Short mmCIF file of C-alpha atoms and ligand atoms in Angstrom, two decimals:
data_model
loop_
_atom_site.label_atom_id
_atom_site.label_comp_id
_atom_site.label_asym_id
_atom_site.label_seq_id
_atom_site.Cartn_x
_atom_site.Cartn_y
_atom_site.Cartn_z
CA UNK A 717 74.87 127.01 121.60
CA UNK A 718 74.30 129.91 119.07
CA UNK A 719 74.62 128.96 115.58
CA UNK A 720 73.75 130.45 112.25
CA UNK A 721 72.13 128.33 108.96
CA UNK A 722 72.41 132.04 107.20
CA UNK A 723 76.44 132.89 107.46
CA UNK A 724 75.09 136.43 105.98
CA UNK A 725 72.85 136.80 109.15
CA UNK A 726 72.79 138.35 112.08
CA UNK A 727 75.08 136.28 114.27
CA UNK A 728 78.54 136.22 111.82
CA UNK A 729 77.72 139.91 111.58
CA UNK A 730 77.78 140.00 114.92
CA UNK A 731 81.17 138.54 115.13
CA UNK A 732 82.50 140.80 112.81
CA UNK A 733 81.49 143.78 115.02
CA UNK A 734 83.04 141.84 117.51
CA UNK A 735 86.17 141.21 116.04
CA UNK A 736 86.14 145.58 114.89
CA UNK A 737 85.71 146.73 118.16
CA UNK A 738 88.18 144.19 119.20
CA UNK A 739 90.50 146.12 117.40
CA UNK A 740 90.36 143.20 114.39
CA UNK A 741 93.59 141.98 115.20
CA UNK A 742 92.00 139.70 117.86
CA UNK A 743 91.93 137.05 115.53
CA UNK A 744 95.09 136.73 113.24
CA UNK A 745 97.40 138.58 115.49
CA UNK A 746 96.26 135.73 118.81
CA UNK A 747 97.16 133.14 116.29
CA UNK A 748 100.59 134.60 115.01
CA UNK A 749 101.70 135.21 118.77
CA UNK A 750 100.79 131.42 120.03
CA UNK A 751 102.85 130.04 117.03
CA UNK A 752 105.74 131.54 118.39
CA UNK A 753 108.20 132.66 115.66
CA UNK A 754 111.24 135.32 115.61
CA UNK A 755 110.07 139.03 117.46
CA UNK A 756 111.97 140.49 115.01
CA UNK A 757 109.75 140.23 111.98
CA UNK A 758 106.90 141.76 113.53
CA UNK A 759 105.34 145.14 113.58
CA UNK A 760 106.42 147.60 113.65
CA UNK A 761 110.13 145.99 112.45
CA UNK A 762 111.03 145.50 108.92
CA UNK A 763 110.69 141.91 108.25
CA UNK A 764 113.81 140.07 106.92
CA UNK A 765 111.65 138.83 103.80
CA UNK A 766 111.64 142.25 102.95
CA UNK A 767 115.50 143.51 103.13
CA UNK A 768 116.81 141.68 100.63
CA UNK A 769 115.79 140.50 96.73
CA UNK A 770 114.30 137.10 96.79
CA UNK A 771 114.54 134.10 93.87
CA UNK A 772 114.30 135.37 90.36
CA UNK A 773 112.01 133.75 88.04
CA UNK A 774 112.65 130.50 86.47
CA UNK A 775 114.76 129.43 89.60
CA UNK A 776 112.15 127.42 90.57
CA UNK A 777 111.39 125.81 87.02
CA UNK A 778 109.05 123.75 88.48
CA UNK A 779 106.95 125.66 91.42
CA UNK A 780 106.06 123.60 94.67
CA UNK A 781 104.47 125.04 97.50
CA UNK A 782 106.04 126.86 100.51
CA UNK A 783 108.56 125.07 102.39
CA UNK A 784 106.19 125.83 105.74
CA UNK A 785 103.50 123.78 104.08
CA UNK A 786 106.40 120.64 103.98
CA UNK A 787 104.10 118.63 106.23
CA UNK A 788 100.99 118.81 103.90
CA UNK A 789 101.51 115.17 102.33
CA UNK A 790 100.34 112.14 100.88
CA UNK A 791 101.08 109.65 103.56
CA UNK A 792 100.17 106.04 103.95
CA UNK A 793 99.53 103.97 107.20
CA UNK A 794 102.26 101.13 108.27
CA UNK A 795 99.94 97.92 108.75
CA UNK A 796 98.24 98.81 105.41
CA UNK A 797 101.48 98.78 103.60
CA UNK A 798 102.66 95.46 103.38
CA UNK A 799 104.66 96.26 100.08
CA UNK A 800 104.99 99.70 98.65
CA UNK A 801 104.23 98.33 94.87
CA UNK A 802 100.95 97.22 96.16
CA UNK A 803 99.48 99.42 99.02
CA UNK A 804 97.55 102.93 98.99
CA UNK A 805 98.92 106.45 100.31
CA UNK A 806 95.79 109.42 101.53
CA UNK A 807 95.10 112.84 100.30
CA UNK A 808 95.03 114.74 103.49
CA UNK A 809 92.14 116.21 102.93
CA UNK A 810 92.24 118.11 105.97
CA UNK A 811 94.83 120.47 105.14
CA UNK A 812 92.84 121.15 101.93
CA UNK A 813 90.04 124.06 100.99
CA UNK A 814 87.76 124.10 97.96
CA UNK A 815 86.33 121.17 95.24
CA UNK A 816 89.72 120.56 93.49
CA UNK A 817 92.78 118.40 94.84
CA UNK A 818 96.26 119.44 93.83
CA UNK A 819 97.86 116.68 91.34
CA UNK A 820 100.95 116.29 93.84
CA UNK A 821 98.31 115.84 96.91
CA UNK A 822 95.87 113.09 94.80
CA UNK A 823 95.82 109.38 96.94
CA UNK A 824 97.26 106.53 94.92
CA UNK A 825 96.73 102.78 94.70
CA UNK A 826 98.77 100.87 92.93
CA UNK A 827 98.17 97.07 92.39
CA UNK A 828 102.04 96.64 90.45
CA UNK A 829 103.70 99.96 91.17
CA UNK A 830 104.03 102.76 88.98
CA UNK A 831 104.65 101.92 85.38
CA UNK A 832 107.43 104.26 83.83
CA UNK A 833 105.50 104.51 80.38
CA UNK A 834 107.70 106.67 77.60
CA UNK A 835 104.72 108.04 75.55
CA UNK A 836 106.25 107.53 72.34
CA UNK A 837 106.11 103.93 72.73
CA UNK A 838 102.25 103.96 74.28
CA UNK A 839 99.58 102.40 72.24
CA UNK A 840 96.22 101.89 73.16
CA UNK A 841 94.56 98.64 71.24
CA UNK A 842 90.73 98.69 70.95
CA UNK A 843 89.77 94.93 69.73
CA UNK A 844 87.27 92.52 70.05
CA UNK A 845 83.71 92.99 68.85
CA UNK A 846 84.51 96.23 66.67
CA UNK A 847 84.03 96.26 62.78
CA UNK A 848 87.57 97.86 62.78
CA UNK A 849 90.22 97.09 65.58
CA UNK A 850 92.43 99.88 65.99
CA UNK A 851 95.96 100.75 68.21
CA UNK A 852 95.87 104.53 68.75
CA UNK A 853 99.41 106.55 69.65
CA UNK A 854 99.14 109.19 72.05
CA UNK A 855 99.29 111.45 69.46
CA UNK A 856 96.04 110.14 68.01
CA UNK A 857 93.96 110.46 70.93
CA UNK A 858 95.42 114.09 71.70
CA UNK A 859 93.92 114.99 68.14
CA UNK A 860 90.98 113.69 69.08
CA UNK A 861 87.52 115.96 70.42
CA UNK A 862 88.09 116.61 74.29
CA UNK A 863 85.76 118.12 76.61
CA UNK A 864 87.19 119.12 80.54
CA UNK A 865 84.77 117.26 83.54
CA UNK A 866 85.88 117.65 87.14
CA UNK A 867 85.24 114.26 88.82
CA UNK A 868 85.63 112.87 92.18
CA UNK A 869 87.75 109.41 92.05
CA UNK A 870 86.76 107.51 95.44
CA UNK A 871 88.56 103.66 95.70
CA UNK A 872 85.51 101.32 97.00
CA UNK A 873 87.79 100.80 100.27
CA UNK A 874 87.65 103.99 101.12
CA UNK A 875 86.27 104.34 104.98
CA UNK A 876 86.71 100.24 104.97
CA UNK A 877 88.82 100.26 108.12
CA UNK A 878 85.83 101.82 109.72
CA UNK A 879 82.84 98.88 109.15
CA UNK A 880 83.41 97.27 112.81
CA UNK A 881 83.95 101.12 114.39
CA UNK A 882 85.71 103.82 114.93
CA UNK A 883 89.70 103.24 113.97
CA UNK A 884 91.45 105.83 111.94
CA UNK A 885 92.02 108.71 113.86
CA UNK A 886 91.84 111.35 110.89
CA UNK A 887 90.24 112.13 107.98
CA UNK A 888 93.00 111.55 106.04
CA UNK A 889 93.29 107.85 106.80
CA UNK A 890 89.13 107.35 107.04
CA UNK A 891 88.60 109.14 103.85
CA UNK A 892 91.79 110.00 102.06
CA UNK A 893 91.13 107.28 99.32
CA UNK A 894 89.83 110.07 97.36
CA UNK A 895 90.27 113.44 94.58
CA UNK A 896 88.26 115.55 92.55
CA UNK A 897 90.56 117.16 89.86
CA UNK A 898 90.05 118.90 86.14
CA UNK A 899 90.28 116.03 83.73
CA UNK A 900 90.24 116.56 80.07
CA UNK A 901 90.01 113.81 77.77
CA UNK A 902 88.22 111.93 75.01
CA UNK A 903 84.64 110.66 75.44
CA UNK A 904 84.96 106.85 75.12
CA UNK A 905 82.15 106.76 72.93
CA UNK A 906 83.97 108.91 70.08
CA UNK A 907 86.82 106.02 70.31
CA UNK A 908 83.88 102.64 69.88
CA UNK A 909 82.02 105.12 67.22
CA UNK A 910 85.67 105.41 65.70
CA UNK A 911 86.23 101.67 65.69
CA UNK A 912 82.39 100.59 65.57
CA UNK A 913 80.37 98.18 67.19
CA UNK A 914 79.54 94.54 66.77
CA UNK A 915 75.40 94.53 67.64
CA UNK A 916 76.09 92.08 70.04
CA UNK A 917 78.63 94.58 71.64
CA UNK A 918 77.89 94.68 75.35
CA UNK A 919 80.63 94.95 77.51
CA UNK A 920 83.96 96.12 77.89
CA UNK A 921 87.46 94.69 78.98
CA UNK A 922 89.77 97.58 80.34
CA UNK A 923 93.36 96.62 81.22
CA UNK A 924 96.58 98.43 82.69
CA UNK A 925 100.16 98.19 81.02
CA UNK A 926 101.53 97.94 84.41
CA UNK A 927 103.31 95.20 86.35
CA UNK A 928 99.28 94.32 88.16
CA UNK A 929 98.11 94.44 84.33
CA UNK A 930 94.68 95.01 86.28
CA UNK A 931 91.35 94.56 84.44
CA UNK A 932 87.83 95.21 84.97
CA UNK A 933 84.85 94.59 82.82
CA UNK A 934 82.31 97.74 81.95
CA UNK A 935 78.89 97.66 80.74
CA UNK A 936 78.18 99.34 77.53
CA UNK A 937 75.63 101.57 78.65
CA UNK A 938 78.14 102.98 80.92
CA UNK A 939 80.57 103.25 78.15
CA UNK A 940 78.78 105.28 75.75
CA UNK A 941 77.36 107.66 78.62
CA UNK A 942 80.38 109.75 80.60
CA UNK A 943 83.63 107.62 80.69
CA UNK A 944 86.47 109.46 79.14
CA UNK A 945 89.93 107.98 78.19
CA UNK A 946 91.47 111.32 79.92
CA UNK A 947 95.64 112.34 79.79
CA UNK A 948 95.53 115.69 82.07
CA UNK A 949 94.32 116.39 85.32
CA UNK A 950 94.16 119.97 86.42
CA UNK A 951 95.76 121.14 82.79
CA UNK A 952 98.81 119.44 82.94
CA UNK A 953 99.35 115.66 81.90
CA UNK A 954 99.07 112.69 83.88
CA UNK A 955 101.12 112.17 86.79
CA UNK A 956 103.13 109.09 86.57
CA UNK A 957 101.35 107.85 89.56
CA UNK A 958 98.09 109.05 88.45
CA UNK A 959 97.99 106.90 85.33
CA UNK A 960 100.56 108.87 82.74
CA UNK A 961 99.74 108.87 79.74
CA UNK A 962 96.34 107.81 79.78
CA UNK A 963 93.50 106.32 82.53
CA UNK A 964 90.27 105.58 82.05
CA UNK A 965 87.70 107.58 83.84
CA UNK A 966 84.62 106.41 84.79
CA UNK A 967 82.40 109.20 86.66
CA UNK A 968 80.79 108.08 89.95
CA UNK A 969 81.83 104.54 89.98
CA UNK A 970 84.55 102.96 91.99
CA UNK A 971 87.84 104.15 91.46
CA UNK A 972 88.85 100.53 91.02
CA UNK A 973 87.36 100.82 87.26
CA UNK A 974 89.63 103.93 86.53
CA UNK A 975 92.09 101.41 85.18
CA UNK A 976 95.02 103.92 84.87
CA UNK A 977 97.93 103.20 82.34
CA UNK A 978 95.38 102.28 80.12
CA UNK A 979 96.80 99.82 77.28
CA UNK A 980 93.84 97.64 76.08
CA UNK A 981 89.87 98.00 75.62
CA UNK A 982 88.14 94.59 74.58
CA UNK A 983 84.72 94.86 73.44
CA UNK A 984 82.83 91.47 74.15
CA UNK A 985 79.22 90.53 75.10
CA UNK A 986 79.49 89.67 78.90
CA UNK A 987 81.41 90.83 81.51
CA UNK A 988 84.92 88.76 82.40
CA UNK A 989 84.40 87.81 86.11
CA UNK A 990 88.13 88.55 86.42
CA UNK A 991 89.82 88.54 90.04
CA UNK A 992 88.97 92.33 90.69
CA UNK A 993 84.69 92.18 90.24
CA UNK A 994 84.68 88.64 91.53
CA UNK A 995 87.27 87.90 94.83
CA UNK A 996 87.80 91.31 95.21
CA UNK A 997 85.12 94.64 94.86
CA UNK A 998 82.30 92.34 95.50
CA UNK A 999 80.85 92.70 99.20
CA UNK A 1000 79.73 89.20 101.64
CA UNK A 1001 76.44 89.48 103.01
CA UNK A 1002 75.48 88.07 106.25
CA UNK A 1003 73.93 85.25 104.41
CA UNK A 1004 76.61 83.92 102.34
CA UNK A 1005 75.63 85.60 99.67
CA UNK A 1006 77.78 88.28 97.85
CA UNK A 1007 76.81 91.71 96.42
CA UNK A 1008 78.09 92.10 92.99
CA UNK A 1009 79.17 94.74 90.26
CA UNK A 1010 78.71 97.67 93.11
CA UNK A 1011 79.87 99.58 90.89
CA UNK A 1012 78.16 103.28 91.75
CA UNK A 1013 79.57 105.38 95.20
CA UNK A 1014 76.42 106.10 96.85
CA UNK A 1015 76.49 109.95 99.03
CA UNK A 1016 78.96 110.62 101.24
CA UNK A 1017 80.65 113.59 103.08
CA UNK A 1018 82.94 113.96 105.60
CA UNK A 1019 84.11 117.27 107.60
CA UNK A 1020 87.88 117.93 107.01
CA UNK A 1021 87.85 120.56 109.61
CA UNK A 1022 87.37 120.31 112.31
CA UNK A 1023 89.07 116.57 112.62
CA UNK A 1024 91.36 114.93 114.93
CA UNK A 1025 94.53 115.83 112.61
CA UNK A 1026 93.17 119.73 112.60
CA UNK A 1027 92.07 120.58 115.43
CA UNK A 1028 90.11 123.60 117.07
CA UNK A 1029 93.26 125.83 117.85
CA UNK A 1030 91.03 128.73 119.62
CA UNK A 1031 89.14 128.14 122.74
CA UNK A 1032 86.23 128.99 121.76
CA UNK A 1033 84.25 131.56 119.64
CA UNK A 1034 83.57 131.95 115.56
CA UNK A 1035 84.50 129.16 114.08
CA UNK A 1036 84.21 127.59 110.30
CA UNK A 1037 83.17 124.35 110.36
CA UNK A 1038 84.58 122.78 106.57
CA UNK A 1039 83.60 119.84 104.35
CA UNK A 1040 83.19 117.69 101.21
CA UNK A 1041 80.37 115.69 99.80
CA UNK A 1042 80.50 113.87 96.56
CA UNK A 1043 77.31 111.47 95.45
CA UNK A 1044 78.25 108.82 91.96
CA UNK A 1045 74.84 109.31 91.42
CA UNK A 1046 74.66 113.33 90.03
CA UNK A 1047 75.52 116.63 92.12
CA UNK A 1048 75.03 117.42 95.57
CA UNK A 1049 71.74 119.05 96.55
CA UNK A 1050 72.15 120.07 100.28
CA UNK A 1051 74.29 119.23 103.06
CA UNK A 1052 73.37 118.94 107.01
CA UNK A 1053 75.43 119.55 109.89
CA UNK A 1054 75.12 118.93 113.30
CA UNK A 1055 77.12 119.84 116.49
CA UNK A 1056 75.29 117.76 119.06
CA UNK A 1057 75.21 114.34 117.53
CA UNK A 1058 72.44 114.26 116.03
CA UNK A 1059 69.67 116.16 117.98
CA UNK A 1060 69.83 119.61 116.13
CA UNK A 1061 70.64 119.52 112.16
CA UNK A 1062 71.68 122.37 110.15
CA UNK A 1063 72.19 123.59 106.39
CA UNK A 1064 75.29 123.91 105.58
CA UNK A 1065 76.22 126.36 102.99
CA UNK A 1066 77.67 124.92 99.58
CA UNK A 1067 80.36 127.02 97.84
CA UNK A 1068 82.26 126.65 94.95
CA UNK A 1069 80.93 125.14 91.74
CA UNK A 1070 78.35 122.07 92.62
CA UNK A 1071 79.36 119.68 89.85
CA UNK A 1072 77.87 116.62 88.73
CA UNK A 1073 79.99 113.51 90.19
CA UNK A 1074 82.85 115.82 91.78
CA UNK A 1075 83.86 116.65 94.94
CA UNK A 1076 81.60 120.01 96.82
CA UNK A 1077 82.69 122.15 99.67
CA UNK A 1078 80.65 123.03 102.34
CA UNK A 1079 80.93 125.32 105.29
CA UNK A 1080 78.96 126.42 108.36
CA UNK A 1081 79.54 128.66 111.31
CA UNK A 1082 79.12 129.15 114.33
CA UNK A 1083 79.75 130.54 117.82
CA UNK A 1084 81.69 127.92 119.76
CA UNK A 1085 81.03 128.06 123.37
CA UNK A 1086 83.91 125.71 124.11
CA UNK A 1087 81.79 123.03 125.32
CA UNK A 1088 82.46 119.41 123.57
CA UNK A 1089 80.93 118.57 120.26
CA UNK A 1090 79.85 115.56 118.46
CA UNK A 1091 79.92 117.06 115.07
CA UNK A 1092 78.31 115.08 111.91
CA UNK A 1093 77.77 115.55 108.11
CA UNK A 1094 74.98 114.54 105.92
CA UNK A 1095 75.19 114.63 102.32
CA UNK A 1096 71.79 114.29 99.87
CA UNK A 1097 72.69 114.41 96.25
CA UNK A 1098 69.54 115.60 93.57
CA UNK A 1099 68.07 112.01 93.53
CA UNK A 1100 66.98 112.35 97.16
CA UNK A 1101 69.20 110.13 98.22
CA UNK A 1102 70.30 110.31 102.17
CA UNK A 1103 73.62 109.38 103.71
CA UNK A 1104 72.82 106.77 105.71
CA UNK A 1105 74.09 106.31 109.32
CA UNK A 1106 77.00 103.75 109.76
CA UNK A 1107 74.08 101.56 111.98
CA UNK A 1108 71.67 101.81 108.87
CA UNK A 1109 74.47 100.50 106.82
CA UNK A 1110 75.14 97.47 109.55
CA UNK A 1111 71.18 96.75 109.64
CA UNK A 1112 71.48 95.74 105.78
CA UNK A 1113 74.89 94.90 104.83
CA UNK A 1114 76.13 93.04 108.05
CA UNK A 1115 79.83 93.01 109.46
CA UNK A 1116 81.54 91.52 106.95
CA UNK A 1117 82.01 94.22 104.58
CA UNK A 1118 84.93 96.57 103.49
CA UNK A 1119 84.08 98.42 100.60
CA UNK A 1120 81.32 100.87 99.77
CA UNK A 1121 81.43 102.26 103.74
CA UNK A 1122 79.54 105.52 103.33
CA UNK A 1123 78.23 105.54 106.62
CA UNK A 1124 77.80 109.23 108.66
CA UNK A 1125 81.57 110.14 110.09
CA UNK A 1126 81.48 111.48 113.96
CA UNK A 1127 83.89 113.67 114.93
CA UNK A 1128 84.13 114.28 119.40
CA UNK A 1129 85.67 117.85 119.79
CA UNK A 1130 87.09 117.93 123.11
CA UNK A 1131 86.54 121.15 125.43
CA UNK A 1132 90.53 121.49 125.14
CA UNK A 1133 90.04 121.90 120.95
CA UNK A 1134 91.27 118.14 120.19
CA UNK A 1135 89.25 115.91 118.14
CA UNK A 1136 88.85 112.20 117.99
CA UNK A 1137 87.17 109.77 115.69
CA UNK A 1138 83.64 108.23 117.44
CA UNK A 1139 81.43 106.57 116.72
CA UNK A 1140 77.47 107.01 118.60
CA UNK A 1141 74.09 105.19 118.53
N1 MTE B 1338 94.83 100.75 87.37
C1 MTE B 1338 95.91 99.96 87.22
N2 MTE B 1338 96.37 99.74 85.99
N3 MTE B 1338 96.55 99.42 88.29
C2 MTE B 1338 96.09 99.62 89.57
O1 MTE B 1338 96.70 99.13 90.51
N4 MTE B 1338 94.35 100.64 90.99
C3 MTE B 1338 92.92 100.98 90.98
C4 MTE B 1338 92.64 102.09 89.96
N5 MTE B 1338 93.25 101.81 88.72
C5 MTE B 1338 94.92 100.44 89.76
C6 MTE B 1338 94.34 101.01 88.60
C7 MTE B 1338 92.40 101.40 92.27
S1 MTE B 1338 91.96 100.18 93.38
C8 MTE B 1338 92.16 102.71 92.57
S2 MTE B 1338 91.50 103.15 94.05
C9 MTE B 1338 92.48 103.79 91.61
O2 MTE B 1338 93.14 103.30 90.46
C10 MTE B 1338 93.35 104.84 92.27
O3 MTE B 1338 93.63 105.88 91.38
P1 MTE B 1338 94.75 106.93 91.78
O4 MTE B 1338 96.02 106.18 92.09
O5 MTE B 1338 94.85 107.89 90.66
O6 MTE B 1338 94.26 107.61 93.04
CO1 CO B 1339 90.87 101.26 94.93
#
């Protein structure tokens, strides 16, 4: 199969010659004629969009995207949703292009539901071992310094469903449990400075005002290094679901510790053991034994597109093959691709801003033959560290695990442009 690790080289050039002498419309104007559609808006014909004057500003006070784009939603899956107050919906991160996810698009767990907080009544208290115990408004911590960090936000579950093999069939359901947005906020440490610390000070209590009232524990170190108490994502403010007014963010660990509707920070000198880092987050060995305080998301990627819901629509030919990788440990250094399951890897090409602990697109293409594929992704982030295979996982973790699945993803792309979730040894 011909392939390309340069996209600027000679093969993609080749394509585009192709497509010229084609006549260039070989490749928008096939697509546009299989999805059907009315005759009448097409060349040469005036196009009913433009015969009459459309929506005037401010009728759409609040813009949303394109009603054709209706199907590009959060969704969640049946048997995981027990209750709605206490389940998980997936970004579908298929139908999505570049590092950043769109607020109304970003997956949500909730534990309690949504808490309706009216910011005037918010408070955050910040007690325990501080020389000065405060309760900040809103308004207090929006006067505060803030810097802007994109970070990806990954739930430890994420890819759970997949320890004991191939399930989900998309990539919206084996790795939706995650976004990468704009967050700006208050470094954490400018809040402890602000209230000051106890020597002894050496953990942290963080708990939710909603119905869950969830709470994890955070080590110091952690605390005064990149966690921001943040209130907007992508610009504007918190979205209800998201945490509104204000969620902790803690870069590169498990989304679990991004206690959103933030309402209380203890500062004490060991960590809580409450239900969430004990009975829960905490992963059983195949001796008994349990794996505690995971707390970083090791490398991972997954390609988005190709995937069983987005499938190869020509038959064969150029095609873009697209991704994400994200590593809690720092930025990602390269990515490798491979068609054939393994036998032949490729570079893929990063694009967009590489940023430490956020979500980074990758691409590589290639000349389809229309043959099937067994296409894979492997991230390595800048400490070296290699995504493992889902059987390297197996070898040390066992069977019984659920969280902290980063495991290689295998997509089969069938001859007829379908794709289904595999899994190969
Ligand atoms: N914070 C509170 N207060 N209540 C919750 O239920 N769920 C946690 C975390 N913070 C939760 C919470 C879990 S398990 C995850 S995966 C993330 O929030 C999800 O964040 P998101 O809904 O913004 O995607
Ligand atoms: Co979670």
């Amino acid at each position: 199969m011909p392939n390309n690790d340069d996209p600027k080289g000679t093969s993609r050039r080749a394509f585009l010659r192709g497509g010229l002498i084609a006549g260039g419309a070989s490749l928008v104007g096939g697509g546009a004629v299989a999805q059907g559609g009315n005759p009448d808006n097409l060349p040469p014909n005036v196009p009913d969009w433009s015969r009459y004057l459309g929506d005037g500003v401010a009728v759409r006070e609040y813009g949303k995207p394109s009603s054709h784009e209706s199907h590009v939603i959060r969704r969640d899956v049946e048997w995981l949703t027990a209750s709605r107050e206490s389940s998980v919906s997936f970004t579908p991160i298929h139908e999505l292009d570049g590092p950043i996810t769109p607020n109304g698009l970003c997956f949500e767990r909730h534990h309690g539901g949504i808490a309706e907080i009216d910011p005037t009544d918010y408070r955050l208290i910040l007690h325990g071992l501080v020389d000065k115990p405060l309760v900040f408004t809103l308004d207090d911590i929006k006067r505060m310094p803030r810097i802007n960090r994109a970070y990806f936000c990954e739930c430890a579950a994420n890819s759970g469903m997949e320890w004991r093999g191939a399930q989900l069939n998309g990539c919206q359901f084996t790795h939706g449990m995650i976004h990468s947005v704009m967050y700006t906020g208050v470094p954490l440490r400018v809040l402890l400075e602000e209230a000051g610390l106890k020597p002894n000070a050496k953990w942290l209590l963080m708990e939710g005002a909603d119905a869950a009232g969830m709470t994890r524990s955070l080590p110091m170190e952690k605390a005064l290094d990149d966690v921001l108490v943040a209130y907007r994502m992508n610009g504007e403010m918190l979205r209800p679901e998201n945490g509104y007014p204000v969620r902790m963010v803690v870069p590169g660990w498990e989304a679990n510790m991004w206690v959103k509707w933030l309402r209380r920070i203890e500062v004490g000198d060991q960590p809580w053991y409450h239900r969430e880092e004990t009975s829960k987050y905490t992963d059983l060995m195949e001796d008994g034994r349990a794996r505690k305080f995971t707390f970083i998301m090791d490398a991972k990627s997954v390609i988005t597109s190709p995937s069983p819901q987005a499938p190869v629509n020509h038959k064969s030919g150029f095609t873009v093959l697209s991704g994400l990788a994200w590593s809690g440990r720092g930025k990602i250094k390269e990515v490798h691709v491979t068609l054939d399951g393994g036998r032949n890897w490729h570079k893929a090409r990063l694009d967009g801003p590489v940023w430490d602990k956020a979500l980074t697109r990758f691409y590589y293409e290639f000349d389809w033959n229309g043959d099937p594929l067994l296409l894979q992704s492997r991230a390595v982030d800048e400490t070296g560290y290699v995504q493992p295979t889902k059987d390297e996982l197996r070898a040390v973790r066992g069977l019984n695990s659920i969280y902290h699945n980063n495991g290689i993803q295998t997509w089969h792309v069938m001859a007829s442009g379908e794709v289904e979730n595999v899994e190969i040894s």
